[in-house]
XYZ file of C-alpha atoms in Angstrom:
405
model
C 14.474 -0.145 30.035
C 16.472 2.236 28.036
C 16.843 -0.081 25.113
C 12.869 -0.847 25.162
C 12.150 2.697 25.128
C 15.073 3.162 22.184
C 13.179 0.628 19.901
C 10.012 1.851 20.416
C 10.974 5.075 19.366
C 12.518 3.223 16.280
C 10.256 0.863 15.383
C 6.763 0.985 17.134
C 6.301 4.916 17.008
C 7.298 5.283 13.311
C 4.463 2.452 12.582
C 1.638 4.258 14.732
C 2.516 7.545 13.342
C 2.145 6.321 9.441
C -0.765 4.104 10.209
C -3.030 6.665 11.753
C -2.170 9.077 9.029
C -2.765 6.738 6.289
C -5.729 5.080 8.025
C -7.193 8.771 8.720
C -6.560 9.812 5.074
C -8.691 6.812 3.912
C -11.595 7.719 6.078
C -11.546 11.500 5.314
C -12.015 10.869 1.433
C -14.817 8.464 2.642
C -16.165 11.719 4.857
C -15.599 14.333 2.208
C -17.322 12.761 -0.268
C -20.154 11.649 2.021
C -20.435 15.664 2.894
C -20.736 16.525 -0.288
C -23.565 14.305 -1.135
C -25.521 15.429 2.000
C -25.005 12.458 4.482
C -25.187 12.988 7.450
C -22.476 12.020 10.039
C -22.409 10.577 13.404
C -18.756 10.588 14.379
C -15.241 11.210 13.051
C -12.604 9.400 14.902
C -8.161 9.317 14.636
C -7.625 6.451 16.888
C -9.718 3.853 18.539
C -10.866 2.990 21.747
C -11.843 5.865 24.396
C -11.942 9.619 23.503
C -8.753 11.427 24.818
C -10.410 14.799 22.953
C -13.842 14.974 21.860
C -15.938 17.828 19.994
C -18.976 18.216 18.685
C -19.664 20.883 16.325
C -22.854 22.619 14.615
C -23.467 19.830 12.012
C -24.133 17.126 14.829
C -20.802 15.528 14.290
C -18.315 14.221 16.879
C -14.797 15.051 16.337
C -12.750 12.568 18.305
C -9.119 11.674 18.941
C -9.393 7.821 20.407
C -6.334 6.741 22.757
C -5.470 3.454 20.853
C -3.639 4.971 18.038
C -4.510 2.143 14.690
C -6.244 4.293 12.494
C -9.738 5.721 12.275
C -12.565 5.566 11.303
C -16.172 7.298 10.155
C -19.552 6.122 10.977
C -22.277 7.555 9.090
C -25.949 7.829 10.666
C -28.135 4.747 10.388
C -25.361 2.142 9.776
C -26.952 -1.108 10.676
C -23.843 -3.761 10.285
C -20.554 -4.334 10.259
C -21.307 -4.934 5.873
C -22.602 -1.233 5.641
C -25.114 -2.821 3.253
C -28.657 -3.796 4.846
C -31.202 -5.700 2.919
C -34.270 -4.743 1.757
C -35.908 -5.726 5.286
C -33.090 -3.644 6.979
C -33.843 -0.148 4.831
C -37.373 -0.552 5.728
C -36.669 -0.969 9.353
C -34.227 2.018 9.469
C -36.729 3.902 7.393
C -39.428 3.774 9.886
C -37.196 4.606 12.387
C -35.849 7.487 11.007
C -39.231 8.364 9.647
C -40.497 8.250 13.534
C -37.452 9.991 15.129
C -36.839 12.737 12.739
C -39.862 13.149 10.227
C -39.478 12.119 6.114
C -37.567 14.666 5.126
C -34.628 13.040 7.311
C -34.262 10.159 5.009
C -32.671 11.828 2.082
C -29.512 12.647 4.717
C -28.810 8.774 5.522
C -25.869 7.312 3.751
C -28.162 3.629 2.994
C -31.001 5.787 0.885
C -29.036 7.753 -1.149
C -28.786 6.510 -5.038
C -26.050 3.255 -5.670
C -23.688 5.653 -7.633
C -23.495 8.163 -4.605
C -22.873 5.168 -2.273
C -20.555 3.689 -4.926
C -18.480 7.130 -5.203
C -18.355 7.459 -1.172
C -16.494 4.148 -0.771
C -14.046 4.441 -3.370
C -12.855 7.819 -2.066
C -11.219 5.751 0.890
C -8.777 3.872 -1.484
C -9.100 6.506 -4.170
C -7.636 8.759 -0.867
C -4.652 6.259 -0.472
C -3.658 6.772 -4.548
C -4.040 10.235 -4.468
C -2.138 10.812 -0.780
C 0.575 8.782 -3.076
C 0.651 10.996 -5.738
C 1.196 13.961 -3.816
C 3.698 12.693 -1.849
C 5.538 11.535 -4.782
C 5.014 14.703 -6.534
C 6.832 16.467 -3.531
C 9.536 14.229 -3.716
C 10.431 14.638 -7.261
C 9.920 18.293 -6.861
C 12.690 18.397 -4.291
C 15.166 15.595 -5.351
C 14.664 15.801 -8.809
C 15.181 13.048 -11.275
C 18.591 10.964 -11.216
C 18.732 7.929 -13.955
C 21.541 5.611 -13.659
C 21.927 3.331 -16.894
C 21.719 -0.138 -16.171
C 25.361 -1.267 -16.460
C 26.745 -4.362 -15.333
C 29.435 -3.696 -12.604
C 30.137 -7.124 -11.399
C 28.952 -10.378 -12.258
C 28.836 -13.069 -8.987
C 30.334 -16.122 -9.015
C 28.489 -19.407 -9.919
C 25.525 -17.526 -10.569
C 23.001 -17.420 -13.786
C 24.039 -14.292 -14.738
C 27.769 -15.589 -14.781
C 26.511 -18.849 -16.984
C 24.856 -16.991 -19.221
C 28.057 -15.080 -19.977
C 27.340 -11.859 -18.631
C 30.778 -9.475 -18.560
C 31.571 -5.847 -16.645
C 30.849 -3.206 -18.500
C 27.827 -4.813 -20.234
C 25.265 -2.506 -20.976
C 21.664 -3.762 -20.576
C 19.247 -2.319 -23.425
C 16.151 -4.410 -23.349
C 14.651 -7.599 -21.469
C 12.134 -10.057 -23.796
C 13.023 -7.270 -26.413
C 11.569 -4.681 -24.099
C 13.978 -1.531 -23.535
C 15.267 -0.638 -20.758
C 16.680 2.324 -19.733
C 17.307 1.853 -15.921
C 18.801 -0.011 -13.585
C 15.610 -0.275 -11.845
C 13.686 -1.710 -14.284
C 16.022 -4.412 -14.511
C 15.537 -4.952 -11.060
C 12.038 -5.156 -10.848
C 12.099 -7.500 -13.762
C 13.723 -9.973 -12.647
C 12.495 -9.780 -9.044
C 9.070 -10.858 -10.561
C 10.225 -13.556 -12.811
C 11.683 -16.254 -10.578
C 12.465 -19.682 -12.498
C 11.321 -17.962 -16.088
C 14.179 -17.619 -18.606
C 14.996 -13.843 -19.501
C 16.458 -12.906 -22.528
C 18.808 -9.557 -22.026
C 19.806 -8.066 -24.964
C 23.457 -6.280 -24.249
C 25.834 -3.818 -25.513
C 29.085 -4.729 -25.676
C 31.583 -2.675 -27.085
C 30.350 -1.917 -30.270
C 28.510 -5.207 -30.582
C 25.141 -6.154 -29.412
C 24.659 -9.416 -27.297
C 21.948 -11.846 -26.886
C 22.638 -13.366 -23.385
C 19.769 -15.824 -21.432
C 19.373 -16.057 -17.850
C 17.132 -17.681 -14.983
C 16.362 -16.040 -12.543
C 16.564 -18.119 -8.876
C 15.497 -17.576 -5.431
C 17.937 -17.094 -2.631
C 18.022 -16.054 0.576
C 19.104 -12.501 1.560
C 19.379 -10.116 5.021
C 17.741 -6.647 4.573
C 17.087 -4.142 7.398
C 14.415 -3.104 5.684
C 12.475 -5.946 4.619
C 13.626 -8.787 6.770
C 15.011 -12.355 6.109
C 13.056 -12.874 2.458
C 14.062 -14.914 -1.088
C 13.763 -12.968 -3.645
C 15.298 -13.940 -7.229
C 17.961 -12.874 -8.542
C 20.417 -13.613 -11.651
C 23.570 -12.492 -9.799
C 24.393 -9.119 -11.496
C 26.024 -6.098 -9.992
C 24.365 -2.760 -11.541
C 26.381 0.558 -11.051
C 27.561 3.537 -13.070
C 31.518 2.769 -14.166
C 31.351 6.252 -16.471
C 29.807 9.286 -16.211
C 27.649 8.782 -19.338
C 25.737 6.213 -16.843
C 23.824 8.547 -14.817
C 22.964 11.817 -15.280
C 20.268 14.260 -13.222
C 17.668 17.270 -14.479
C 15.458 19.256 -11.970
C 11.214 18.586 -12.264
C 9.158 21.733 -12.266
C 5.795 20.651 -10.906
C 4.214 19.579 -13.998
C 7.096 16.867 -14.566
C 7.208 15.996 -10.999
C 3.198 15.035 -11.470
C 3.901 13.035 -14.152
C 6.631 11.188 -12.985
C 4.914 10.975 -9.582
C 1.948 9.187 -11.474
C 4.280 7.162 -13.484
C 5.876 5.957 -10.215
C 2.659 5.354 -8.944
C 1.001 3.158 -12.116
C 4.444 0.867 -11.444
C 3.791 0.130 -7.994
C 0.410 -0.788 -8.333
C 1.215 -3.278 -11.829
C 4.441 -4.610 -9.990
C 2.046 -5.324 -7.156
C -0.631 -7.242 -9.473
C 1.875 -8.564 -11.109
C 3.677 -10.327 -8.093
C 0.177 -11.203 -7.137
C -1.123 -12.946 -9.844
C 1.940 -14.864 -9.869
C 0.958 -16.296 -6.496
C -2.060 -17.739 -7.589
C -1.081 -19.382 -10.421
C 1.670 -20.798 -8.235
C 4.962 -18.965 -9.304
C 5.650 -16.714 -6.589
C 5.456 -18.189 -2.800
C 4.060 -14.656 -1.283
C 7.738 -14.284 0.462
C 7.062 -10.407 -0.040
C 3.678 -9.904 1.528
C 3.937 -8.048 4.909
C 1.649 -7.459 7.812
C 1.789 -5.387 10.301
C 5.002 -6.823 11.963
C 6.656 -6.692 8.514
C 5.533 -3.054 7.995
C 6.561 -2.355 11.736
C 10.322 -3.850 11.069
C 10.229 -1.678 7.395
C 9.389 1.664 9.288
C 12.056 0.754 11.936
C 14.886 0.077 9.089
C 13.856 2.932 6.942
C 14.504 5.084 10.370
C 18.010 3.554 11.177
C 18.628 3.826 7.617
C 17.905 7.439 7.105
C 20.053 8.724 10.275
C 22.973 6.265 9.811
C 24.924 8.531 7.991
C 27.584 11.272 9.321
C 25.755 14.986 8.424
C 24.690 17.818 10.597
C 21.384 17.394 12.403
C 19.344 19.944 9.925
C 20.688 16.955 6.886
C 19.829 13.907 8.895
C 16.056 15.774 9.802
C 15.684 16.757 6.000
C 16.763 12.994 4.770
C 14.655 11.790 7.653
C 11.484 13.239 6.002
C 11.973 12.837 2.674
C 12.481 8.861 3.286
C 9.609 8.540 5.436
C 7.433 10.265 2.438
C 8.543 8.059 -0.127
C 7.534 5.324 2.328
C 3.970 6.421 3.471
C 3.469 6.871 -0.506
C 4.344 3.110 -0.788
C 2.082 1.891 2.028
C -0.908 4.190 1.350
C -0.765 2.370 -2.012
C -0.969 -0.772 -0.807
C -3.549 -0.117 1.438
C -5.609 1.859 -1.552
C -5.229 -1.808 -3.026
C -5.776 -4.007 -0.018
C -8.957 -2.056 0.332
C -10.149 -2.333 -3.536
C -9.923 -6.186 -3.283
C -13.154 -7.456 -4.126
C -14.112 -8.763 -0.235
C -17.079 -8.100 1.588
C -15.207 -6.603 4.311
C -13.805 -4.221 2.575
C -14.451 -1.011 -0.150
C -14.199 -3.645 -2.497
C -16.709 -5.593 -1.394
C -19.477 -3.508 -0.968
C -18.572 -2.109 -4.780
C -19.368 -5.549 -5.149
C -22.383 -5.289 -3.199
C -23.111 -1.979 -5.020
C -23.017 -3.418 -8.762
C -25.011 -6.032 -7.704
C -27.767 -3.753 -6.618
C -27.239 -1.385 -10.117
C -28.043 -4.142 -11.688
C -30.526 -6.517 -9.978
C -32.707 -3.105 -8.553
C -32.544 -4.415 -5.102
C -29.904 -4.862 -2.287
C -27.871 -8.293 -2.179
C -30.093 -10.477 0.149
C -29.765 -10.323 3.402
C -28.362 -14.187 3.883
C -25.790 -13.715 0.704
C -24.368 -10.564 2.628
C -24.604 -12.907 5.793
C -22.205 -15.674 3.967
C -20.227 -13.180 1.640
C -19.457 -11.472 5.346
C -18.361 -14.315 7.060
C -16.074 -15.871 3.927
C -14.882 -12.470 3.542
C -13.507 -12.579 7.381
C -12.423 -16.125 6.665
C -9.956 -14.399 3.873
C -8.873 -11.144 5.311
C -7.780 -13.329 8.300
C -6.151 -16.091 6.334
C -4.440 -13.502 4.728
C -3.017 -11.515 7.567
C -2.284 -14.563 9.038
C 0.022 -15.120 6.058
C 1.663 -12.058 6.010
C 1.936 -12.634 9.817
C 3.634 -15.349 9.536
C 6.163 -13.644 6.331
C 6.847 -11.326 8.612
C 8.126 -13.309 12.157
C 10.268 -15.901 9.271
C 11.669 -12.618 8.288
C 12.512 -11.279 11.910
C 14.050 -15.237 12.132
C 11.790 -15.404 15.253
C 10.863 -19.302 14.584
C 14.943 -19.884 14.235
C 15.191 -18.357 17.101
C 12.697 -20.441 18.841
C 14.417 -23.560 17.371
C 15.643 -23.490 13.615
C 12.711 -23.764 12.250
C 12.921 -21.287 9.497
């Protein structure tokens, strides 16, 4: 019982915690921006399920805390469907009803009559939410820890590998990839980790010469407490600082934390288009993609990672936070994407739904939302299902069950 109640505290309460504030960020740029425009609310909800707290204040709207902790959501007056979007033959329904209920001038306050740009602008603010949640906690981050760059010099080269074939030595310096420079380790990282069976061309310093050496990058297995059993690619090179010219560290003020905060930010979200547009066109086999057991495990090894190390209790609480920020930043990004994918489930979808309408003068019809809907389920679910299943080959759970992985 003990150990149950250890790893929930590792794994499971870490993952509640950053889902409901990530989930409840999302839905409060949706709310803010609805606010501003004049719509008018019904209910504002952290957590599903039945009301554990529950207040209603002047404006009419419910404040709630829900017991199943998963999120949140907001639910504007008049919504009709699960889409948000009604057809023509639904606005003129809810228009007579609210016409009926609450006289004409109550129209102008419901979230389905207000003009297709005000719409548009209230559903981007979820994901918009997500980026700019990121960029703040980045921004704190740098603020606090500064800047440390560590050149990307070779320390060791593995055995067998590409990198060894291709005649990689210690003490190579790395300067560009494809005959773009490089100045971090990092980058070099990232690189190749998104360019599995392409040839790279690493342009090196070598004493005083400069080398031309080609490598593949190939797939192979690895353990991470983080992120699970996964393949990622790799060329076999050891990166680390042999001299002191190989790293060095300055302090951010705030306007140079922003920036590099954003600049952090813009890689994340082109490494993550990157990786996937190379699953669709069949170069990457979505090894990387998490769900919710993935992103359970993650929180869980960024937790054990953070207090592993011998420090007074104050040190282990400080490192403790600052990991866990640079992690929510990471996941509120992805969901800022997840949600901007162009499915009618999602912020993206109705965006969809919305340009549509700018253009055509009407709402999609009522059938098209009807199929778009039920394709856009079909998707969502075939692609948690895939990220489901990343995640339990990463937690070796079908090995367990009988070597299947």
């Amino acid at each position: 019982m003990t150990g149950f109640i250890g790893q929930a505290l590792i794994y499971i309460v870490p993952f509640l915690l950053l889902l409901t504030f990530i989930v409840t960020i999302h839905e409060l740029g949706h709310f803010l921006v609805a606010r501003a425009f004049g719509v008018k609310v019904d209910r504002f909800s952290i957590g599903f399920g039945r009301a554990l707290l529950s207040r209603t204040d002047r404006k009419g709207i419910e404040w709630r805390l829900g017991w199943i902790p998963l999120g949140g959501y907001v639910k504007f007056s008049g919504d009709l469907d699960a889409s948000s979007v009604p057809d023509q033959a639904g606005l003129d329904e809810l228009k007579s009803r609210v016409v009926a209920e609450h006289g004409p001038a109550a129209v102008k306050e419901y979230f389905h009559f207000k003009p297709v740009w005000q719409r548009a602008l209230i559903v981007a603010a979820g994901p918009l939410s997500n980026f700019a949640l990121a960029l703040v906690l980045l921004t704190l981050l740098f603020s606090v820890i500064g800047e440390r760059i560590e050149a990307p010099r070779v320390a060791r080269v593995a055995e067998g590998s590409p990198a060894a074939a291709a005649g990689f030595q210690p003490r190579d310096l790395i300067t560009a990839i494809n005959g773009r420079p490089v100045t971090e380790g990092v980058e070099v990282t990232r690189t190749i980790l998104l360019s599995a069976n392409d040839p790279l061309t690493f342009t090196v310093q070598r004493g005083g010469q400069v080398v031309s050496l080609v490598a593949t990058p190939v797939r192979q297995l690895e353990e991470d407490e983080v992120a699970g059993r996964t393949k990622v690619a790799r060329v076999g090179l050891y990166l680390g600082a042999m001299q002191q010219s190989d790293f060095s560290y300055r302090r951010l003020n705030p306007f140079e934390a922003v920036g590099k905060g954003a600049d952090a930010m813009v890689s994340v979200v082109t490494t993550t288009f990157t990786y996937l547009g190379r699953i669709f066109v069949g170069k990457e086999s979505g090894d990387l993609l998490n769900g919710p057991l993935g992103i359970a495990k993650a929180a869980g090894g960024v937790t054990k990672q953070a207090v592993a190390y011998e420090a007074p209790p104050s040190v282990l609480i400080l490192n403790l936070v600052l990991t866990y920020l640079q992690f929510a930043a990471i996941v509120s990004i992805g969901m800022g994407i997840v949600n901007l994918l162009p499915i009618p489930v999602l912020d993206g979808g109705h965006l969809m739904f919305y340009g549509y309408e700018a253009v055509a003068r009407r709402p999609v019809p009522a059938r098209v939302q009807e199929v778009g809907y039920r394709v856009g389920l079909a998707l969502l679910a075939g692609l948690m299902l895939f990220a489901t299943w990343n995640d339990l080959q990463k937690l070796s759970l079908f090995k367990f069950l009988g070597g299947l992985a």
